[in-house]
Coordinates of C-alpha atoms in Angstrom, one line a residue:
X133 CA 42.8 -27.2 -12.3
X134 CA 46.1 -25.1 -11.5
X135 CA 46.0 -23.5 -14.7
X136 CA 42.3 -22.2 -14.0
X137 CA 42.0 -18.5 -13.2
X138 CA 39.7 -15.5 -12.8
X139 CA 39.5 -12.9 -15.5
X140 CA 41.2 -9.6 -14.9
X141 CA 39.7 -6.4 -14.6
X142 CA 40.7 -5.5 -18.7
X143 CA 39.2 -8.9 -19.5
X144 CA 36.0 -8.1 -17.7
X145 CA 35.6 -5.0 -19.7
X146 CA 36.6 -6.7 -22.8
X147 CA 33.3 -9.1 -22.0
X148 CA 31.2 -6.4 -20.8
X149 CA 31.6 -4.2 -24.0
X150 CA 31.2 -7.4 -26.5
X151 CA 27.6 -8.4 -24.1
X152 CA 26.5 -4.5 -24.4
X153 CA 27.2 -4.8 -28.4
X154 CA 25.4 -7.6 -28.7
X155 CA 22.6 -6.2 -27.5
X156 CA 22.5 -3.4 -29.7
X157 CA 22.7 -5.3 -32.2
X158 CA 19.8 -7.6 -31.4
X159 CA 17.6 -4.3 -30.5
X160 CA 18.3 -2.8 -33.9
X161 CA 16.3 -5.9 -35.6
X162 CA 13.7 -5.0 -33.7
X163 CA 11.0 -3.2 -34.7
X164 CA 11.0 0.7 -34.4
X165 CA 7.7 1.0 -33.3
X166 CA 8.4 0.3 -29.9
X167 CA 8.3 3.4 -27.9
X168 CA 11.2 5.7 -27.3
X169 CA 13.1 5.3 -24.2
X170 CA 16.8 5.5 -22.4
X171 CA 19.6 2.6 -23.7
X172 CA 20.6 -0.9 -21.7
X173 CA 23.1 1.3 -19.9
X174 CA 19.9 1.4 -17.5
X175 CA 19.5 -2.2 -16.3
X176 CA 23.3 -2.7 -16.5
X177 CA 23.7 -0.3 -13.9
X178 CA 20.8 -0.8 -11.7
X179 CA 21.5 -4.6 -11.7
X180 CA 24.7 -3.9 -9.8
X181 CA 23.6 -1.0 -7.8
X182 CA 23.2 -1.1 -4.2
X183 CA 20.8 1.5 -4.2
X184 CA 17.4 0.5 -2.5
X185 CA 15.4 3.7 -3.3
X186 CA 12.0 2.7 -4.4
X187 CA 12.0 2.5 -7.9
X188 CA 9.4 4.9 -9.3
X189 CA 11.9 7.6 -8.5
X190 CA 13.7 6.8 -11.4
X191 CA 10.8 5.4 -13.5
X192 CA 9.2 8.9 -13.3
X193 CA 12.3 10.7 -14.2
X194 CA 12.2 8.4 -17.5
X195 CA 8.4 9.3 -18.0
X196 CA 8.9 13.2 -18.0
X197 CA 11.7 12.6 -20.6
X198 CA 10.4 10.2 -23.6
X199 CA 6.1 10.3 -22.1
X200 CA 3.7 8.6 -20.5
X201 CA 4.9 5.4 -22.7
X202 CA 8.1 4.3 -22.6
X203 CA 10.5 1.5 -23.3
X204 CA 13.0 0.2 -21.0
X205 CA 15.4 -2.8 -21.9
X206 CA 16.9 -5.2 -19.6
X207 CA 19.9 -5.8 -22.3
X208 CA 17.9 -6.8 -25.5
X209 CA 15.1 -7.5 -23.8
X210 CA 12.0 -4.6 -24.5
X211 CA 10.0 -3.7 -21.0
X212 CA 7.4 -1.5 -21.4
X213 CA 6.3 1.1 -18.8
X214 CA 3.2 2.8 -18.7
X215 CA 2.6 5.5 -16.7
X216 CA -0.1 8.5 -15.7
X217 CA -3.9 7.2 -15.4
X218 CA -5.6 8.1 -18.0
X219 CA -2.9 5.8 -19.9
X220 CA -2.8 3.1 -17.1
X221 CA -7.0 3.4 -17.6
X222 CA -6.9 2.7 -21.1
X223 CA -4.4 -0.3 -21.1
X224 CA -6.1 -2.0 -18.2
X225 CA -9.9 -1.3 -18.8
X226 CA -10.2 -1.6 -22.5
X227 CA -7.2 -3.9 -23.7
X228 CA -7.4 -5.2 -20.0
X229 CA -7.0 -8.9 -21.4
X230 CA -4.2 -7.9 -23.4
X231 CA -2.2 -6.7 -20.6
X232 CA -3.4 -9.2 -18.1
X233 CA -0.3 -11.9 -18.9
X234 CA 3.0 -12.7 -16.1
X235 CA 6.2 -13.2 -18.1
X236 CA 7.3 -16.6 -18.1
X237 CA 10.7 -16.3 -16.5
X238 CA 12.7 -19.1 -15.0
X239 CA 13.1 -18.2 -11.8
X240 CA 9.3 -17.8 -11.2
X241 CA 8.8 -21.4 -13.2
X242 CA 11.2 -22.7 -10.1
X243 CA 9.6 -21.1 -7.3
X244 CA 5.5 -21.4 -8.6
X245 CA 5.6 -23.6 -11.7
X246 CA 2.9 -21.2 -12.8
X247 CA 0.7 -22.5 -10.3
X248 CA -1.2 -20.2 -7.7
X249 CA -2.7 -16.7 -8.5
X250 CA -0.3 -13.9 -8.3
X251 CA 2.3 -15.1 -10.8
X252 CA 0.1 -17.2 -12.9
X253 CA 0.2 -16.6 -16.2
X254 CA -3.3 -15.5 -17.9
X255 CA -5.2 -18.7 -18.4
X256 CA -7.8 -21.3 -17.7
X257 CA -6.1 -22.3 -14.6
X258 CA -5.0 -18.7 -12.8
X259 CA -9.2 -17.8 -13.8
X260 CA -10.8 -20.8 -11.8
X261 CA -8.2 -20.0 -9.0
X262 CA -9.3 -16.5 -8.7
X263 CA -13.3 -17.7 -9.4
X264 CA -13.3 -19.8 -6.9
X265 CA -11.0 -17.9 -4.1
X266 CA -13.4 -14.7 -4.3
X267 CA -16.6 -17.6 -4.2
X268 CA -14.9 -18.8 -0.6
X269 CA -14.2 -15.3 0.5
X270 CA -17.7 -14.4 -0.1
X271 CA -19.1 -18.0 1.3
X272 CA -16.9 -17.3 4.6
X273 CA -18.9 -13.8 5.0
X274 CA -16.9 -11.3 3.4
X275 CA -18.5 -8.0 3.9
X276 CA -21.1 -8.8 6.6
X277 CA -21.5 -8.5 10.0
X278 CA -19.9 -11.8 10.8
X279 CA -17.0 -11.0 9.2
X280 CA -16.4 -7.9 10.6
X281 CA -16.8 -9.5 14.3
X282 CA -13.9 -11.5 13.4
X283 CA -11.6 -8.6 12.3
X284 CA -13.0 -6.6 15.3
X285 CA -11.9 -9.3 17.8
X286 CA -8.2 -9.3 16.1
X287 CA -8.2 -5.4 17.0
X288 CA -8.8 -6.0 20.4
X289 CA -6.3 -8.5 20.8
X290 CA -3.8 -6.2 19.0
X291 CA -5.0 -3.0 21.1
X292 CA -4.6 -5.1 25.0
X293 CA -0.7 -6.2 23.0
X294 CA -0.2 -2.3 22.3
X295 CA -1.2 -0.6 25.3
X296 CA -0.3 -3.3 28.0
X297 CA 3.6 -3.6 28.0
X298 CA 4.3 -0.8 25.7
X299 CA 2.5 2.1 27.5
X300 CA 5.1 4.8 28.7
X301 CA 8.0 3.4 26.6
X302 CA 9.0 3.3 23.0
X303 CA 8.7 0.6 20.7
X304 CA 8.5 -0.4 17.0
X305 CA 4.7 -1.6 16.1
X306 CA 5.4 -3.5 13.2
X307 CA 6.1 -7.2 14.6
X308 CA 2.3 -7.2 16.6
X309 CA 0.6 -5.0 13.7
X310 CA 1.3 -8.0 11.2
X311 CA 0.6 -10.6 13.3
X312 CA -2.4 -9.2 14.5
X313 CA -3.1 -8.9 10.0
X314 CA -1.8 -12.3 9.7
X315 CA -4.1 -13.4 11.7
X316 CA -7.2 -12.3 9.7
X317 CA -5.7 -14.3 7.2
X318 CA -4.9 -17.5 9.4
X319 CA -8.8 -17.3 10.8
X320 CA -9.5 -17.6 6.7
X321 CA -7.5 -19.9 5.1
X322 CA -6.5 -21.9 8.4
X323 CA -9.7 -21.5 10.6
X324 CA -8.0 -20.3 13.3
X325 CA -6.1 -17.9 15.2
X326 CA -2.5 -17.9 16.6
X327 CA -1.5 -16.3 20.1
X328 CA 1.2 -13.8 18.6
X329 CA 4.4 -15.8 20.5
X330 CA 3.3 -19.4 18.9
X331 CA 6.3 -20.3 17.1
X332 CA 4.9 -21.5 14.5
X333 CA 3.3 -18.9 12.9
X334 CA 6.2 -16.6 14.3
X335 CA 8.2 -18.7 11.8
X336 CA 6.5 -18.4 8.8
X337 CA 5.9 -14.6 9.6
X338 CA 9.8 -14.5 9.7
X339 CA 10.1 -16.5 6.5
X340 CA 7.5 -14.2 4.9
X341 CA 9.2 -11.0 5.9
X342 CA 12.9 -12.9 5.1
X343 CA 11.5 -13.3 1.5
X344 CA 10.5 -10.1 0.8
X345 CA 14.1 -9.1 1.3
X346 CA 14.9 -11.3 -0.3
X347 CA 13.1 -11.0 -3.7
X348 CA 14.3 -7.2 -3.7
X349 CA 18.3 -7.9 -3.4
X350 CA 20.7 -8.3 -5.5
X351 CA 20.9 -11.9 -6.1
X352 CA 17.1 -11.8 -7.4
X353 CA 18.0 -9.1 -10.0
X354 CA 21.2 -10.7 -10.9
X355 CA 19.3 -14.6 -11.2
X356 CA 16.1 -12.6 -13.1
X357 CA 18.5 -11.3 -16.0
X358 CA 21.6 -14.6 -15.7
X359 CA 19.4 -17.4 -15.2
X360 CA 22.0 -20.3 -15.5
X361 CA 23.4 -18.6 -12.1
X362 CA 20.4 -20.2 -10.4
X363 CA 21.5 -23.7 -10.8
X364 CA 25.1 -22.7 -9.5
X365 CA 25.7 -22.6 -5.6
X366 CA 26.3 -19.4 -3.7
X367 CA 24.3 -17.2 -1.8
X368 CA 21.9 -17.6 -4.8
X369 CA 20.5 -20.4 -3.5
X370 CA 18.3 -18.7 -0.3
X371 CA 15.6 -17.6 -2.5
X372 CA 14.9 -21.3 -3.1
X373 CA 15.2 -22.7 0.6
X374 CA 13.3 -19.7 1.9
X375 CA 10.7 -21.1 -0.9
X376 CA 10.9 -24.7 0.5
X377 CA 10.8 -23.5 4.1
X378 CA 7.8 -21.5 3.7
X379 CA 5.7 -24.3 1.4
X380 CA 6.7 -26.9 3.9
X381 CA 4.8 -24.8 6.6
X382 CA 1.9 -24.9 4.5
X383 CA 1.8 -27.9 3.0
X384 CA 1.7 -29.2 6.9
X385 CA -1.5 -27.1 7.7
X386 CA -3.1 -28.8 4.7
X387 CA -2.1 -32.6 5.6
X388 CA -3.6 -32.1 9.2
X389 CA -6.8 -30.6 7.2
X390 CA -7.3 -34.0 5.1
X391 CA -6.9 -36.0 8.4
X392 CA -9.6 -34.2 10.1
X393 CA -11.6 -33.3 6.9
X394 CA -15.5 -33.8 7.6
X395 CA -17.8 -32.8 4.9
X396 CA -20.5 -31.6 7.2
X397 CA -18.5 -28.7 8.2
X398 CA -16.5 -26.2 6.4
X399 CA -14.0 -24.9 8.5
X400 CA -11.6 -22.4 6.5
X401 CA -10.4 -21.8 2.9
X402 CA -8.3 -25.3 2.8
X403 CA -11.2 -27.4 3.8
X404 CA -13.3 -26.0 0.9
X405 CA -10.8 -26.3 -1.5
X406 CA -9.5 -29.9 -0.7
X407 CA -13.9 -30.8 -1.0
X408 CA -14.2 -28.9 -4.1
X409 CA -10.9 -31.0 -5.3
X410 CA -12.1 -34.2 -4.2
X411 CA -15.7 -33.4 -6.5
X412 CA -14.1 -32.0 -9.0
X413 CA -11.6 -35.1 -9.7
X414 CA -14.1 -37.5 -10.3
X415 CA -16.9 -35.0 -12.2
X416 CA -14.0 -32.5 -14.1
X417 CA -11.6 -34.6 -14.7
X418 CA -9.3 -31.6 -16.2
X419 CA -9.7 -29.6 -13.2
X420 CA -7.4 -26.8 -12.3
X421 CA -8.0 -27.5 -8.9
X422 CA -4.9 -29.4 -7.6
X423 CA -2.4 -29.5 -4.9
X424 CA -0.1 -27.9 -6.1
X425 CA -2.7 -24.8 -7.0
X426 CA -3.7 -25.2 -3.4
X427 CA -0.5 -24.5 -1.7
X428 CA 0.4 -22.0 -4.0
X429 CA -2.9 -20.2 -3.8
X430 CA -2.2 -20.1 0.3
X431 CA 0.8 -19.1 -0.1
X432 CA -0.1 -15.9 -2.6
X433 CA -3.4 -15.3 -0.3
X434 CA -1.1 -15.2 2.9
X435 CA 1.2 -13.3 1.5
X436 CA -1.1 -10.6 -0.7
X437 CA -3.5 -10.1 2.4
X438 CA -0.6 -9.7 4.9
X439 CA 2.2 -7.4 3.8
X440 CA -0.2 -4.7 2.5
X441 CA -2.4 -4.2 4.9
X442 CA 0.5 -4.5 7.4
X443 CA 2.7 -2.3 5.7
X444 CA -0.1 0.4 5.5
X445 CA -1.5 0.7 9.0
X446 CA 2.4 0.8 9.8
X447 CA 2.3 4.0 7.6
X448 CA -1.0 4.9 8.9
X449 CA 0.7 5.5 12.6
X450 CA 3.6 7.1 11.3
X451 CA 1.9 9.7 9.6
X452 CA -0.6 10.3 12.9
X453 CA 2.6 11.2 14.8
X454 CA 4.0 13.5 11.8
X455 CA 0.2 15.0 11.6
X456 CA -0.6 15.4 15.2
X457 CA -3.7 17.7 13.7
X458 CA -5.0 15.1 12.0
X459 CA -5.0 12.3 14.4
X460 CA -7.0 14.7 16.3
X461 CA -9.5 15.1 14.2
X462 CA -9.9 11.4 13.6
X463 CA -10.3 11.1 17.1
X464 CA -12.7 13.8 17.3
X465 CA -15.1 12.5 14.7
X466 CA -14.9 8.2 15.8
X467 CA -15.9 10.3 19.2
X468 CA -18.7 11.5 17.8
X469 CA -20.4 8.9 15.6
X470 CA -19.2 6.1 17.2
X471 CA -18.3 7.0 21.0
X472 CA -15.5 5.5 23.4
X473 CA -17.7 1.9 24.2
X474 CA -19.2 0.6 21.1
X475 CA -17.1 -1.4 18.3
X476 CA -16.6 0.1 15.0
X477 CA -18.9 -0.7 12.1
X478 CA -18.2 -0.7 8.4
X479 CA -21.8 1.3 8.0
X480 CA -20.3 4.4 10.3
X481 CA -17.9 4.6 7.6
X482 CA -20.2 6.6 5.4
X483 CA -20.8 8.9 8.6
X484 CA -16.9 9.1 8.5
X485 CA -15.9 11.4 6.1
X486 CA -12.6 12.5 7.4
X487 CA -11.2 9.6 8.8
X488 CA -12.3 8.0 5.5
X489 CA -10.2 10.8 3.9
X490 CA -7.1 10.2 6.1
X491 CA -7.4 5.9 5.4
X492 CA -7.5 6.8 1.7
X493 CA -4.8 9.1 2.0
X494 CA -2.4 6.7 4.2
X495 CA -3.2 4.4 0.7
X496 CA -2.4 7.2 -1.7
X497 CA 0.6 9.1 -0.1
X498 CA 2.1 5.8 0.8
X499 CA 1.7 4.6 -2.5
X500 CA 3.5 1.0 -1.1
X501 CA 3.0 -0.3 -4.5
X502 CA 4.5 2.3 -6.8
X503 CA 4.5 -0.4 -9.7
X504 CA 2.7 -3.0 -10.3
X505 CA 3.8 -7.1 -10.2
X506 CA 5.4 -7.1 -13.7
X507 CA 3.2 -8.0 -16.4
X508 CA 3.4 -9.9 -20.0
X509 CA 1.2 -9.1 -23.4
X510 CA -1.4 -12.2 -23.9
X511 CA -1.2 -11.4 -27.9
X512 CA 0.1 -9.0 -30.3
X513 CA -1.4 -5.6 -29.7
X514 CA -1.5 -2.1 -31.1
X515 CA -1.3 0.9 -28.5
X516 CA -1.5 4.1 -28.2
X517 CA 0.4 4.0 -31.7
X518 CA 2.6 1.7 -31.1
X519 CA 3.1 -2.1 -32.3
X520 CA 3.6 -4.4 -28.5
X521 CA 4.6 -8.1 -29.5
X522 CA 3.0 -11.1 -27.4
X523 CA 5.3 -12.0 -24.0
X524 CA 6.6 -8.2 -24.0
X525 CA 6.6 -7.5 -20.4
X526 CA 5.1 -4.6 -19.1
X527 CA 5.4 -2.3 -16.2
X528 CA 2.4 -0.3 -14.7
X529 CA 3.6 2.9 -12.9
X530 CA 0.9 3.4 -10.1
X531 CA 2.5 5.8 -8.6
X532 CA 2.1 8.2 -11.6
X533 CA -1.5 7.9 -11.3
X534 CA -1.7 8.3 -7.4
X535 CA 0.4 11.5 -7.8
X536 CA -1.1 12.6 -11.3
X537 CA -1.1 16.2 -10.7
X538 CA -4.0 16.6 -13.3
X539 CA -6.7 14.2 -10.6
X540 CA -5.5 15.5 -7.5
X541 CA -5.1 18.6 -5.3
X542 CA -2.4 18.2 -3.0
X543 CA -0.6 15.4 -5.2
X544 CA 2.8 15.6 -3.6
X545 CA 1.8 16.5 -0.2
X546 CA 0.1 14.2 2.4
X547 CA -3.7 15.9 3.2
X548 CA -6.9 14.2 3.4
X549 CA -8.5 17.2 1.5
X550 CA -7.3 15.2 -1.5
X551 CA -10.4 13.0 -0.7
X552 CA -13.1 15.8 0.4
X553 CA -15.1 17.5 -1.6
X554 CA -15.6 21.6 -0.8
X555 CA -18.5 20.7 1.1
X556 CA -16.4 18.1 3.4
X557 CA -18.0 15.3 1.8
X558 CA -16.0 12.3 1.0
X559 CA -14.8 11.5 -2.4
X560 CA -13.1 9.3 -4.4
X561 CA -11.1 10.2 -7.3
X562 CA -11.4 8.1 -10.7
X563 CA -7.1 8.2 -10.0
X564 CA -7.2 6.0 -7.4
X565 CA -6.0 3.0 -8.3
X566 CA -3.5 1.3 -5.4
X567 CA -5.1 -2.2 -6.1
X568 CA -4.5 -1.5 -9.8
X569 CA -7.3 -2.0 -12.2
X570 CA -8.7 -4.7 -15.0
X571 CA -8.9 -8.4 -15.1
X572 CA -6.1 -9.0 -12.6
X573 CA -6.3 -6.1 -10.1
X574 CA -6.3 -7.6 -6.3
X575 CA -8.4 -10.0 -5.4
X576 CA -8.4 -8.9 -1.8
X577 CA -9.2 -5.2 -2.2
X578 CA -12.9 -5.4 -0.3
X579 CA -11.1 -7.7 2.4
X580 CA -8.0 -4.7 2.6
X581 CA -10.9 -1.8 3.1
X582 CA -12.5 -3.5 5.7
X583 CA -9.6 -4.7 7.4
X584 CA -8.1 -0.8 7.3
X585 CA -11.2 0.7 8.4
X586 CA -11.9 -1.4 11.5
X587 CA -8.2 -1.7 12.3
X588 CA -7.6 2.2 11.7
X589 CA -10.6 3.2 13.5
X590 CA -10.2 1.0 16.7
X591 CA -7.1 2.0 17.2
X592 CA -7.9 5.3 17.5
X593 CA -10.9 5.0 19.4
X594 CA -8.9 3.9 22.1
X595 CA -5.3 4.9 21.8
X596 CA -3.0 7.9 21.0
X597 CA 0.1 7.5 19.2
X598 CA 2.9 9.7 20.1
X599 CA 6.6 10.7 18.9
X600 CA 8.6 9.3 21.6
X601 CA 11.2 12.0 20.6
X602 CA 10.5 15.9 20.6
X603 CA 14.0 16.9 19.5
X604 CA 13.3 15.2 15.8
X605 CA 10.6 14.6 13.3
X606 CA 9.2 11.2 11.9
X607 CA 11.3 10.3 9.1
X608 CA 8.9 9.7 6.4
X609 CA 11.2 8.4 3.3
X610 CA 10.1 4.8 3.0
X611 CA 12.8 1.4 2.1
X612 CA 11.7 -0.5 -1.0
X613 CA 11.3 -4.3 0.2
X614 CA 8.8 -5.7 -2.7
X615 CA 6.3 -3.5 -1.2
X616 CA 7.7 0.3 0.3
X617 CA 7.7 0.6 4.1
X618 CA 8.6 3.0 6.2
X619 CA 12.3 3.0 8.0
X620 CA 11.6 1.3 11.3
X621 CA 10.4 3.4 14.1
X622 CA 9.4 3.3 17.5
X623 CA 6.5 5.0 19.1
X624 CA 4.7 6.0 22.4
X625 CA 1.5 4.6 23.6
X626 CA -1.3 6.4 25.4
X627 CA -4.4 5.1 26.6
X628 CA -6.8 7.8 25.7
X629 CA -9.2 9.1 28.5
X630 CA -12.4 7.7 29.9
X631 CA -12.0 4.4 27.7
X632 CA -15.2 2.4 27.4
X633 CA -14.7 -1.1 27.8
X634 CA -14.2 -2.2 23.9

């Protein structure tokens, strides 16, 4: 072992230069009707960057130079991105099967073994997943009354947390705002709710937020391209036992489920599934419906209807105290349809036209999902003139249609007019896509809009939000963690006047 030694810095280059020729020369058998786009010089040095800039900044830079489709590589390998919506529109609405595959990388075979919904590939399985999610959803009350009282009560809890201890000082929002979006979730798939200190669920919000991070480091990008360095120890090795950590959690809720699991009543998302499992072993024998789907589909459903929703009301607050004016009026208008003592209702948001605007445009101008999960061609397929072999993974740019300046008005400034019409009338533009579009756009989208609404609008109702500094300005460049969130902020808390009891 003494004679062992690290390569120097000449060797390294040596290496580097031979790996970077042969990938030329595996890209130059390939076929030439793959779109134009930059070289591997790309992904070699955004693999080692330490830049964490969202990444449509770049993406779009490459979209004005080679169009609205373009190939990147990472090495050999082909990406391709597609940007602007009437491009995005015609890959996802009328080859939307063709577009609708996840690539079949080995890290994601180690963390999901292609079980659960998000990362599944396009199949039998990831469809009765999805079919039968969205039939629990709507079996739990999505989109009635009943629903809404639930969402409504988690509001309440979260406005007593916000105005309580943290009226007259500064502090950050986010730890209470995604508990109190957890929550919703944990009332769904759990059938119950957790005080916001149980330590528990303060865990697994931690390992949640811990992953994130995780998943938009370094090591991730380094173990996506090398993927022998998974099985080699080092600092590698977190984005597994954050993994175990988090499925341990869950896989606990579910074994106290099937010892108290009564068929007479249906508690919560894991009761129905392990019933439906238990049916459908003896009638279906090749059922999709498994364990391992089960955890995986919790863990994807806790995950998808947390960090969005979170991440955007987090947003949402940020840009009240940027846009005094326009928290005003919101204010102004929930005052008047809705008043200072009665709850919110989704049927006053047709009634609502601004403070529809301003949700829509918190979605828009935050744009937290500037490109979509990465994506993988189902089959060979012809495009837009160009020949797109099966597996090719694809990227959607959603960004470029939430700022396409051809759909929008304002679409590199933050203003709710982007969603009124002259006569003041709400309006949704075809271009609005932050929940993408097709066969796999997100399953949670009518859970998000309620959860937004109610959240956004009870807030409000009853609370002013407040730069705690009048020296500076928000800082409103966001940090790209999977999702892209604000910086962290604090904030001041007022109760607004005469408040009704809510």
């Amino acid at each position: 072992m003494a004679g062992l030694r690290w390569p120097d810095a000449q060797e390294l280059l040596v290496l580097l230069l031979g790996l970077l020729l042969v990938c030329y020369l595996i890209r130059a058998r390939m076929s030439n009707k793959l779109p134009p786009g930059p070289s591997a010089w790309w992904q070699l040095v955004n693999i080692f960057s330490s830049d964490r800039k969202p990444p449509h900044i770049q993406l779009e830079q490459y979209r004005k130079r080679y169009g609205d489709v373009t190939t990147l590589y990472i090495l050999w390998m082909p990406i391709i991105l597609l940007s602007g919506f009437q491009t995005i529109q015609e890959a996802l609405i009328q080859y939307s099967r063709e577009f609708a595959g996840r690539p079949r990388t080995r890290i994601n075979d180690l963390l999901t073994k292609c079980q659960g919904i998000i990362y599944a590939p396009y199949g039998r399985s990831w469809k009765q997943q999805r079919r039968f999610t969205l039939t629990i959803l709507r079996n739990f009350g999505l989109g009635t009354i009943t629903f809404e009282e639930k969402i409504l009560e988690e509001a309440k809890y979260l406005i007593d947390t916000l105005k309580a201890p943290l009226e007259g000082q500064a502090a950050d929002p986010r730890p209470v705002i995604t508990s109190a979006v957890s929550n919703v979730m944990c009332m769904i798939i759990f059938g119950r709710r957790f005080h916001y200190e149980d330590k528990t669920f303060k865990h697994l919000v931690g390992l949640y937020d811990q992953m994130l991070r995780i998943h938009s480091g370094f090591w991730m990008r380094i173990c996506a391209v090398f993927p022998i360095i998974l099985y080699l120890p080092g600092p590698q090795q977190r984005i597994f036992e954050n993994q175990a950590a988090i499925l341990a959690i869950l896989q606990g809720f579910i074994e106290q489920h099937r010892e108290t699991l009564s068929g007479e009543t249906i508690r919560d998302f894991i009761d129905a599934y392990l019933l439906e499992m238990e049916k459908e072993r003896d009638g279906s024998p090749d059922s999709m419906l498994t364990e391992g789907n089960l955890l995986h589909d919790i863990h994807d459903l806790f995950l998808g209807g947390t960090e969005t929703t979170s991440t955007t009301l987090y947003w949402g607050l940020l840009y009240m105290m940027a846009y005094p004016d326009v928290q005003v009026k919101c204010q102004k208008e929930i005052d008047e349809v809705i008043g200072r003592s009665r709850r919110p209702s989704m049927e006053d948001s047709s009634d609502m036209p601004y403070v529809s605007a301003v949700i829509h445009e918190v979605q828009r101008y935050a744009n937290i999902f500037p490109v979509s999960v990465v994506r993988a061609m189902t089959q060979d397929t012809a495009f837009m003139g160009h020949q797109i072999k099966k597996d090719t993974l694809v990227l959607i740019n959603l960004y470029s249609a939430l700022t396409d300046e051809g759909q929008w008005k304002h679409p590199h400034q933050f203003n709710p007019e982007n969603f009124l019409n002259d006569s003041g009338e709400f309006f949704k533009p075809d271009a609005f896509i932050p929940f993408s579009m097709g066969v796999r756009a997100c399953l949670g989208e009518r859970l998000a809009k309620m959860e937004l609404f109610l959240f956004f609008t009870s807030l409000l109702q009853h609370l002013e939000f407040h730069w705690p500094d009048a020296t500076t300005s928000p800082n409103l460049e966001g940090q790209y963690k999977i999702v892209v969130e604000p910086q962290p902020y604090e904030m001041l808390v007022r109760r607004r006047e005469t408040l009704g009891d809510l």
